[in-house]
PDB file of C-alpha atoms and ligand atoms in Angstrom:
ATOM      1  CA  MET Z   1      -6.809 -13.823  -8.862  1.00  0.00           C
ATOM      2  CA  HIS Z   2     -10.516 -13.773  -8.095  1.00  0.00           C
ATOM      3  CA  VAL Z   3     -11.116 -14.178  -4.436  1.00  0.00           C
ATOM      4  CA  ASP Z   4     -14.836 -13.331  -4.309  1.00  0.00           C
ATOM      5  CA  GLY Z   5     -16.920 -15.723  -2.071  1.00  0.00           C
ATOM      6  CA  SER Z   6     -13.781 -16.742  -0.114  1.00  0.00           C
ATOM      7  CA  PRO Z   7     -14.638 -16.561   3.713  1.00  0.00           C
ATOM      8  CA  HIS Z   8     -13.673 -13.016   5.084  1.00  0.00           C
ATOM      9  CA  LYS Z   9     -12.305 -12.816   8.473  1.00  0.00           C
ATOM     10  CA  MET Z  10     -13.958 -10.128  10.508  1.00  0.00           C
ATOM     11  CA  SER Z  11     -11.676  -7.530  12.135  1.00  0.00           C
ATOM     12  CA  ARG Z  12     -12.317  -6.487  15.817  1.00  0.00           C
ATOM     13  CA  LEU Z  13     -13.757  -3.124  14.552  1.00  0.00           C
ATOM     14  CA  GLU Z  14     -16.171  -5.110  12.185  1.00  0.00           C
ATOM     15  CA  GLU Z  15     -17.139  -7.563  14.882  1.00  0.00           C
ATOM     16  CA  VAL Z  16     -18.020  -4.795  17.513  1.00  0.00           C
ATOM     17  CA  GLY Z  17     -19.701  -2.641  14.739  1.00  0.00           C
ATOM     18  CA  GLU Z  18     -21.965  -5.409  13.483  1.00  0.00           C
ATOM     19  CA  ARG Z  19     -22.959  -6.156  17.115  1.00  0.00           C
ATOM     20  CA  ASP Z  20     -23.664  -2.403  17.833  1.00  0.00           C
ATOM     21  CA  GLY Z  21     -25.681  -2.038  14.494  1.00  0.00           C
ATOM     22  CA  TRP Z  22     -23.158   0.560  13.370  1.00  0.00           C
ATOM     23  CA  ARG Z  23     -24.372   3.142  15.790  1.00  0.00           C
ATOM     24  CA  CYS Z  24     -22.085   5.205  18.092  1.00  0.00           C
ATOM     25  CA  TRP Z  25     -22.737   4.327  21.671  1.00  0.00           C
ATOM     26  CA  ILE Z  26     -21.973   7.606  22.838  1.00  0.00           C
ATOM     27  CA  CYS Z  27     -23.842  10.165  20.450  1.00  0.00           C
ATOM     28  CA  ASP Z  28     -26.276   7.427  19.249  1.00  0.00           C
ATOM     29  CA  GLU Z  29     -25.801   8.465  15.555  1.00  0.00           C
ATOM     30  CA  VAL Z  30     -25.002   6.310  12.577  1.00  0.00           C
ATOM     31  CA  VAL Z  31     -21.245   5.282  12.006  1.00  0.00           C
ATOM     32  CA  ASP Z  32     -20.435   4.762   8.375  1.00  0.00           C
ATOM     33  CA  PRO Z  33     -17.839   1.752   8.146  1.00  0.00           C
ATOM     34  CA  LYS Z  34     -16.684   3.182   4.877  1.00  0.00           C
ATOM     35  CA  ILE Z  35     -15.317   6.498   6.308  1.00  0.00           C
ATOM     36  CA  SER Z  36     -11.627   6.273   6.999  1.00  0.00           C
ATOM     37  CA  SER Z  37     -10.657   5.374  10.605  1.00  0.00           C
ATOM     38  CA  ASN Z  38      -8.494   8.427  10.684  1.00  0.00           C
ATOM     39  CA  ASP Z  39     -11.465  10.682  10.210  1.00  0.00           C
ATOM     40  CA  ARG Z  40     -13.309  12.065  13.281  1.00  0.00           C
ATOM     41  CA  ARG Z  41     -16.604  10.775  11.849  1.00  0.00           C
ATOM     42  CA  GLY Z  42     -14.936   7.296  11.207  1.00  0.00           C
ATOM     43  CA  PRO Z  43     -15.328   4.157  13.192  1.00  0.00           C
ATOM     44  CA  SER Z  44     -13.342   3.214  16.204  1.00  0.00           C
ATOM     45  CA  VAL Z  45     -13.632   0.747  18.979  1.00  0.00           C
ATOM     46  CA  ASP Z  46     -14.014   2.241  22.628  1.00  0.00           C
ATOM     47  CA  SER Z  47     -13.607   0.320  25.738  1.00  0.00           C
ATOM     48  CA  LEU Z  48     -15.501   0.877  28.933  1.00  0.00           C
ATOM     49  CA  ALA Z  49     -13.192   0.127  32.227  1.00  0.00           C
ATOM     50  CA  SER Z  50     -16.273  -0.751  34.274  1.00  0.00           C
ATOM     51  CA  ASP Z  51     -17.762  -3.205  31.674  1.00  0.00           C
ATOM     52  CA  THR Z  52     -14.348  -4.757  31.353  1.00  0.00           C
ATOM     53  CA  LYS Z  53     -14.138  -5.497  35.079  1.00  0.00           C
ATOM     54  CA  ASN Z  54     -17.592  -7.015  34.865  1.00  0.00           C
ATOM     55  CA  ALA Z  55     -16.327  -9.161  31.976  1.00  0.00           C
ATOM     56  CA  LYS Z  56     -13.617 -10.334  33.896  1.00  0.00           C
ATOM     57  CA  LYS Z  57     -15.579 -11.605  36.840  1.00  0.00           C
ATOM     58  CA  GLY Z  58     -17.762 -13.513  34.201  1.00  0.00           C
ATOM     59  CA  ARG Z  59     -20.592 -11.294  33.893  1.00  0.00           C
ATOM     60  CA  GLY Z  60     -19.819 -10.753  30.303  1.00  0.00           C
ATOM     61  CA  LYS Z  61     -22.082 -13.512  29.097  1.00  0.00           C
ATOM     62  CA  GLY Z  62     -19.024 -15.068  27.302  1.00  0.00           C
ATOM     63  CA  ASP Z  63     -18.724 -12.270  25.032  1.00  0.00           C
ATOM     64  CA  SER Z  64     -14.950 -11.359  24.777  1.00  0.00           C
ATOM     65  CA  ALA Z  65     -15.982  -7.907  23.321  1.00  0.00           C
ATOM     66  CA  ALA Z  66     -18.309  -7.131  26.231  1.00  0.00           C
ATOM     67  CA  GLY Z  67     -16.235  -4.178  27.223  1.00  0.00           C
ATOM     68  CA  GLU Z  68     -15.878  -2.748  23.856  1.00  0.00           C
ATOM     69  CA  ARG Z  69     -18.100  -0.508  22.070  1.00  0.00           C
ATOM     70  CA  LEU Z  70     -18.527   1.161  18.574  1.00  0.00           C
ATOM     71  CA  ALA Z  71     -17.800   4.862  18.700  1.00  0.00           C
ATOM     72  CA  HIS Z  72     -16.883   7.477  16.179  1.00  0.00           C
ATOM     73  CA  LEU Z  73     -13.233   8.398  16.559  1.00  0.00           C
ATOM     74  CA  GLY Z  74     -14.270  11.798  17.616  1.00  0.00           C
ATOM     75  CA  CYS Z  75     -16.468  10.487  20.296  1.00  0.00           C
ATOM     76  CA  ASN Z  76     -14.296   7.711  21.581  1.00  0.00           C
ATOM     77  CA  THR Z  77     -13.346   8.177  25.056  1.00  0.00           C
ATOM     78  CA  LYS Z  78      -9.663   7.229  24.534  1.00  0.00           C
ATOM     79  CA  LYS Z  79      -9.387   4.056  26.705  1.00  0.00           C
ATOM     80  CA  GLY Z  80     -11.116   5.650  29.481  1.00  0.00           C
ATOM     81  CA  ALA Z  81      -9.039   8.830  29.955  1.00  0.00           C
ATOM     82  CA  ILE Z  82     -12.057  11.130  29.265  1.00  0.00           C
ATOM     83  CA  LYS Z  83     -15.537  10.247  30.951  1.00  0.00           C
ATOM     84  CA  ALA Z  84     -18.105   9.709  28.325  1.00  0.00           C
ATOM     85  CA  VAL Z  85     -20.941  12.012  28.152  1.00  0.00           C
ATOM     86  CA  ILE Z  86     -24.202  10.798  26.757  1.00  0.00           C
ATOM     87  CA  PRO Z  87     -26.199  13.650  25.341  1.00  0.00           C
ATOM     88  CA  TRP Z  88     -29.820  14.128  26.004  1.00  0.00           C
ATOM     89  CA  PRO Z  89     -31.779  15.126  22.732  1.00  0.00           C
ATOM     90  CA  SER Z  90     -32.791  18.898  22.567  1.00  0.00           C
ATOM     91  CA  ARG Z  91     -36.151  18.081  21.500  1.00  0.00           C
ATOM     92  CA  LEU Z  92     -37.081  16.752  24.925  1.00  0.00           C
ATOM     93  CA  PHE Z  93     -38.474  19.036  27.469  1.00  0.00           C
ATOM     94  CA  VAL Z  94     -36.798  18.117  30.502  1.00  0.00           C
ATOM     95  CA  VAL Z  95     -35.473  19.935  33.819  1.00  0.00           C
ATOM     96  CA  ASP Z  96     -32.400  18.760  35.597  1.00  0.00           C
ATOM     97  CA  PRO Z  97     -31.535  15.839  33.135  1.00  0.00           C
ATOM     98  CA  ALA Z  98     -28.959  13.451  34.992  1.00  0.00           C
ATOM     99  CA  PRO Z  99     -25.766  12.631  33.517  1.00  0.00           C
ATOM    100  CA  LEU Z 100     -26.792   9.140  31.862  1.00  0.00           C
ATOM    101  CA  MET Z 101     -23.418   7.514  32.067  1.00  0.00           C
ATOM    102  CA  GLY Z 102     -23.358   7.696  35.798  1.00  0.00           C
ATOM    103  CA  VAL Z 103     -26.963   6.509  36.016  1.00  0.00           C
ATOM    104  CA  ALA Z 104     -26.121   3.404  33.661  1.00  0.00           C
ATOM    105  CA  ASP Z 105     -23.033   2.758  35.771  1.00  0.00           C
ATOM    106  CA  ARG Z 106     -24.941   2.634  38.981  1.00  0.00           C
ATOM    107  CA  LEU Z 107     -27.793   0.601  37.770  1.00  0.00           C
ATOM    108  CA  GLN Z 108     -25.573  -1.760  36.223  1.00  0.00           C
ATOM    109  CA  ARG Z 109     -23.593  -2.334  39.561  1.00  0.00           C
ATOM    110  CA  LYS Z 110     -26.248  -1.974  42.088  1.00  0.00           C
ATOM    111  CA  GLY Z 111     -29.558  -1.972  40.357  1.00  0.00           C
ATOM    112  CA  GLY Z 112     -32.164   0.046  42.362  1.00  0.00           C
ATOM    113  CA  ARG Z 113     -34.104   3.237  41.096  1.00  0.00           C
ATOM    114  CA  GLU Z 114     -32.959   6.697  40.153  1.00  0.00           C
ATOM    115  CA  VAL Z 115     -34.978   9.812  39.327  1.00  0.00           C
ATOM    116  CA  VAL Z 116     -33.245  10.857  35.963  1.00  0.00           C
ATOM    117  CA  ALA Z 117     -35.441  13.873  34.984  1.00  0.00           C
ATOM    118  CA  ARG Z 118     -38.340  16.321  35.726  1.00  0.00           C
ATOM    119  CA  CYS Z 119     -40.975  17.255  33.043  1.00  0.00           C
ATOM    120  CA  PRO Z 120     -43.403  19.990  32.815  1.00  0.00           C
ATOM    121  CA  SER Z 121     -46.128  17.891  31.392  1.00  0.00           C
ATOM    122  CA  ARG Z 122     -47.242  14.240  31.298  1.00  0.00           C
ATOM    123  CA  SER Z 123     -46.687  14.046  27.580  1.00  0.00           C
ATOM    124  CA  ASP Z 124     -43.136  15.268  27.863  1.00  0.00           C
ATOM    125  CA  ALA Z 125     -42.394  12.793  30.429  1.00  0.00           C
ATOM    126  CA  ASP Z 126     -43.834   9.862  28.128  1.00  0.00           C
ATOM    127  CA  GLU Z 127     -41.756  11.067  25.433  1.00  0.00           C
ATOM    128  CA  THR Z 128     -38.759  11.137  27.659  1.00  0.00           C
ATOM    129  CA  THR Z 129     -39.523   7.641  28.908  1.00  0.00           C
ATOM    130  CA  LYS Z 130     -39.841   6.326  25.422  1.00  0.00           C
ATOM    131  CA  TRP Z 131     -36.380   7.883  24.407  1.00  0.00           C
ATOM    132  CA  LEU Z 132     -34.684   6.496  27.676  1.00  0.00           C
ATOM    133  CA  LEU Z 133     -35.727   3.070  27.301  1.00  0.00           C
ATOM    134  CA  ASP Z 134     -34.636   2.880  23.580  1.00  0.00           C
ATOM    135  CA  ARG Z 135     -31.487   4.679  24.530  1.00  0.00           C
ATOM    136  CA  PHE Z 136     -30.656   2.387  27.307  1.00  0.00           C
ATOM    137  CA  SER Z 137     -31.292  -0.710  25.161  1.00  0.00           C
ATOM    138  CA  ARG Z 138     -27.980   0.168  23.282  1.00  0.00           C
ATOM    139  CA  LEU Z 139     -26.303   2.099  26.194  1.00  0.00           C
ATOM    140  CA  SER Z 140     -26.362  -0.931  28.559  1.00  0.00           C
ATOM    141  CA  PRO Z 141     -27.496  -3.817  26.247  1.00  0.00           C
ATOM    142  CA  GLY Z 142     -28.658  -6.867  28.554  1.00  0.00           C
ATOM    143  CA  LEU Z 143     -29.723  -4.614  31.263  1.00  0.00           C
ATOM    144  CA  GLU Z 144     -33.439  -4.843  31.900  1.00  0.00           C
ATOM    145  CA  VAL Z 145     -34.192  -1.202  32.666  1.00  0.00           C
ATOM    146  CA  SER Z 146     -37.991  -0.042  33.472  1.00  0.00           C
ATOM    147  CA  ALA Z 147     -39.366   3.554  33.559  1.00  0.00           C
ATOM    148  CA  ALA Z 148     -42.007   5.068  35.608  1.00  0.00           C
ATOM    149  CA  VAL Z 149     -43.511   8.702  35.519  1.00  0.00           C
ATOM    150  CA  GLU Z 150     -44.602   9.967  38.801  1.00  0.00           C
ATOM    151  CA  PRO Z 151     -46.592  13.367  39.229  1.00  0.00           C
ATOM    152  CA  GLY Z 152     -45.463  15.502  42.064  1.00  0.00           C
ATOM    153  CA  GLY Z 153     -45.239  19.261  42.663  1.00  0.00           C
ATOM    154  CA  GLY Z 154     -47.155  20.202  39.565  1.00  0.00           C
ATOM    155  CA  GLN Z 155     -44.355  18.219  37.625  1.00  0.00           C
ATOM    156  CA  PHE Z 156     -43.697  14.865  36.375  1.00  0.00           C
ATOM    157  CA  MET Z 157     -40.701  12.959  37.529  1.00  0.00           C
ATOM    158  CA  VAL Z 158     -39.227  10.325  35.331  1.00  0.00           C
ATOM    159  CA  ALA Z 159     -37.391   7.309  37.034  1.00  0.00           C
ATOM    160  CA  LEU Z 160     -35.512   4.477  35.905  1.00  0.00           C
ATOM    161  CA  SER Z 161     -35.158   1.104  37.806  1.00  0.00           C
ATOM    162  CA  VAL Z 162     -33.550  -2.072  37.577  1.00  0.00           C
ATOM    163  CA  GLU Z 163     -34.595  -5.131  39.420  1.00  0.00           C
ATOM    164  CA  ARG Z 164     -31.733  -7.317  40.774  1.00  0.00           C
ATOM    165  CA  ARG Z 165     -32.647 -11.013  40.934  1.00  0.00           C
ATOM    166  CA  PRO Z 166     -30.216 -12.841  43.021  1.00  0.00           C
TER     167      PRO Z 166
HETATM  168 ZN1   ZN I 201     -20.441   9.606  17.939  1.00  0.00          ZN
END
């Protein structure tokens, strides 16, 4: 029998994958939905413990999948057993890059401002700022992160901040 055109019920994975644009939330690379979910490069649903708590407090904007993110099976943090490490791209010239998962966590919980890296030149700092804002738009969707570059001690500090409106 021909079933083309019949309404297709989306699986959890498809739902989370569509929402995250088929990009892994940890390594930021494309996830191919056609690769077997038993393959390390295949798709899987990761869950964030802290986000799940926020969702329960009603801050998940009514999205039941708020605490769930698309990840490669090989990148998946196995239900929070492993702390996610968000890699910085090697093309960026940064000194003392901060662990971004911790930064995202704190900005989400408390807002405020954090210096996340130091760069030797203004153009490196600008590149870093551009990458960070783009990265955080997927890492912490819905969080309004702004970035600032501040010269100091012959270097350029890159800071991220989130303003909390009561
Ligand atoms: Zn990945």
